[in-house]
Tab-separated table of C-alpha atoms in Angstrom:
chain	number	residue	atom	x	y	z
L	1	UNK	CA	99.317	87.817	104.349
L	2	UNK	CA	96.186	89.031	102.052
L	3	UNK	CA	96.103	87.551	98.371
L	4	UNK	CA	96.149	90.380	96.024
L	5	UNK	CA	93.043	90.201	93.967
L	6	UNK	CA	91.610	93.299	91.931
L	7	UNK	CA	88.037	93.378	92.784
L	8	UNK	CA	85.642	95.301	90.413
L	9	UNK	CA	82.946	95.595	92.691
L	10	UNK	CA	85.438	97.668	95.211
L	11	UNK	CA	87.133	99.714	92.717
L	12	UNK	CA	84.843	102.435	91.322
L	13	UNK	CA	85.999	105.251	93.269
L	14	UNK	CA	82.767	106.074	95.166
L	15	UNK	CA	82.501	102.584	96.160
L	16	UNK	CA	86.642	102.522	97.551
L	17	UNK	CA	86.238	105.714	99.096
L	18	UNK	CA	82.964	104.163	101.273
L	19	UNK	CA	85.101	100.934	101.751
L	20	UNK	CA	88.195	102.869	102.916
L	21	UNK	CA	86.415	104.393	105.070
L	22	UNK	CA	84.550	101.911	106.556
L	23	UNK	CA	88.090	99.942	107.364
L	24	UNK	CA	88.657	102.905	109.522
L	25	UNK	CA	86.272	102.258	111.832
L	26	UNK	CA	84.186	99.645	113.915
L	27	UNK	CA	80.431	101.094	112.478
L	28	UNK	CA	80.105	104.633	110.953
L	29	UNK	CA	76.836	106.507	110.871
L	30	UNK	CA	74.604	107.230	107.901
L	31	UNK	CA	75.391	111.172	107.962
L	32	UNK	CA	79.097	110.888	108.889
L	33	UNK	CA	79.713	108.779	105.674
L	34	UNK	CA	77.088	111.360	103.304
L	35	UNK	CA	79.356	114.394	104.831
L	36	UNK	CA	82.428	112.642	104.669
L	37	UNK	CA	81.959	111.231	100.984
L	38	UNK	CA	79.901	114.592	99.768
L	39	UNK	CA	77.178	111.813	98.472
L	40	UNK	CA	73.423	112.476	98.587
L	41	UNK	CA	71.495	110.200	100.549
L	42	UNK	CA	70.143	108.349	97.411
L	43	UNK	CA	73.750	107.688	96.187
L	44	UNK	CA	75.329	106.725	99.105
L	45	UNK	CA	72.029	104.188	99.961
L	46	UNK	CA	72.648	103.022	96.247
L	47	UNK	CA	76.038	102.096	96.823
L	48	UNK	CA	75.911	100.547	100.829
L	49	UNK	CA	73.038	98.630	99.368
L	50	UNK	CA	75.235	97.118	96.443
L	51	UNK	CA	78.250	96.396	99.289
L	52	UNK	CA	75.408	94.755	101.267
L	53	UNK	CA	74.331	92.795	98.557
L	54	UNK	CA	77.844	91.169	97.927
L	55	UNK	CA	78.228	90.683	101.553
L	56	UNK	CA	81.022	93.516	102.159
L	57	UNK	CA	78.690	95.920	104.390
L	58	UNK	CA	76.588	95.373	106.950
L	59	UNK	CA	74.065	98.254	107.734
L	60	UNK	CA	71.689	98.248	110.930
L	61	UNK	CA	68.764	100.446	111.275
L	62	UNK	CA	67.659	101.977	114.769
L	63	UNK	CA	65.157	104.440	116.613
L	64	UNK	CA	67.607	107.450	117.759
L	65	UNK	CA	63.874	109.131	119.814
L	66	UNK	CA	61.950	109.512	117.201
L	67	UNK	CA	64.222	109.475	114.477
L	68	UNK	CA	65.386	106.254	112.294
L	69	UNK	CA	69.296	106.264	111.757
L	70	UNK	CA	71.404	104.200	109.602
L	71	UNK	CA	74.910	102.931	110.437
L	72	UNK	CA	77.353	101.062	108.603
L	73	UNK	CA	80.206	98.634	108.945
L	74	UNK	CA	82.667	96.356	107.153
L	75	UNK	CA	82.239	92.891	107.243
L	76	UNK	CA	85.163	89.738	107.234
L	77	UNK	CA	84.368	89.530	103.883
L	78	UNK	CA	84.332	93.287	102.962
L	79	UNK	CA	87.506	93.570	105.152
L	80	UNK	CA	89.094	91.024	103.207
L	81	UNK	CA	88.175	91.696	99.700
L	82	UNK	CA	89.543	95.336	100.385
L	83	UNK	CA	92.986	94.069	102.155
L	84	UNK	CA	93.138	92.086	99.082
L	85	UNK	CA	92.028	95.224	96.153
L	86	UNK	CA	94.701	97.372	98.164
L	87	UNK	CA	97.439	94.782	97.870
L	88	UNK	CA	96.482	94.136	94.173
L	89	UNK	CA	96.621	97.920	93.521
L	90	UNK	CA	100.052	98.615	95.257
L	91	UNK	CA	101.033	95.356	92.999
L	92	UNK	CA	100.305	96.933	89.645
L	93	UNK	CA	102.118	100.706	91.158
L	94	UNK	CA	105.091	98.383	92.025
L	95	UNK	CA	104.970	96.944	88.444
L	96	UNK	CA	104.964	100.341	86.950
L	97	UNK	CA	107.073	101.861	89.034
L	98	UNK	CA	109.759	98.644	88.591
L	99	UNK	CA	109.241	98.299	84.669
L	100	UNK	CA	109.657	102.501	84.622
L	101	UNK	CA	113.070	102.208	86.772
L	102	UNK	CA	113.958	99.377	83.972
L	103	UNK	CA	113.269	101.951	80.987
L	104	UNK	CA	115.422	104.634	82.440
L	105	UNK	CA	118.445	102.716	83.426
């Protein structure tokens, strides 16, 4: 079972969105994730560089003919600090939710 643990780095919503999406899938490419996300490419190289930096992404660079193209996956480590941001966040909901049910009985 993850450890919920709130993790600032994941949580702004540009960067969850990215991470979510990465989760779903084994590598994603460069353009999928700008459609997908509606991100220009300077934001969304601004943010897979920050993942990268903490060790959540991993993004590999390759000749497509003549063209360079990005991809992008999740690491362990990005896997598991988002298993463990998604269990922290459903903790606090189940707090709220719990301490609202409390107030109304």
């Amino acid at each position: 079972m993850t450890k919920a643990r709130f993790d600032e780095l994941i949580h702004p919503s540009t960067r969850l969105s990215l991470v979510a999406t990465l989760a779903a899938a084994d590598w994603a490419e460069f353009a999928f994730l700008k459609d997908r996300l509606s991100l220009s490419d300077s934001a969304l190289s601004k943010q897979l560089a920050t993942l990268e930096e903490a060790g959540y992404v991993a993004t590999e660079r390759r000749l497509s003919g003549s063209r360079r193209k990005v991809r992008a996956r999740l690491t362990d480590t990005g896997r598991d600090a988002f298993d463990g941001h998604i269990a922290a966040l459903r903790a606090i909901v189940a707090d709220a939710t719990g301490s609202a049910a409390g107030r109304s009985a």
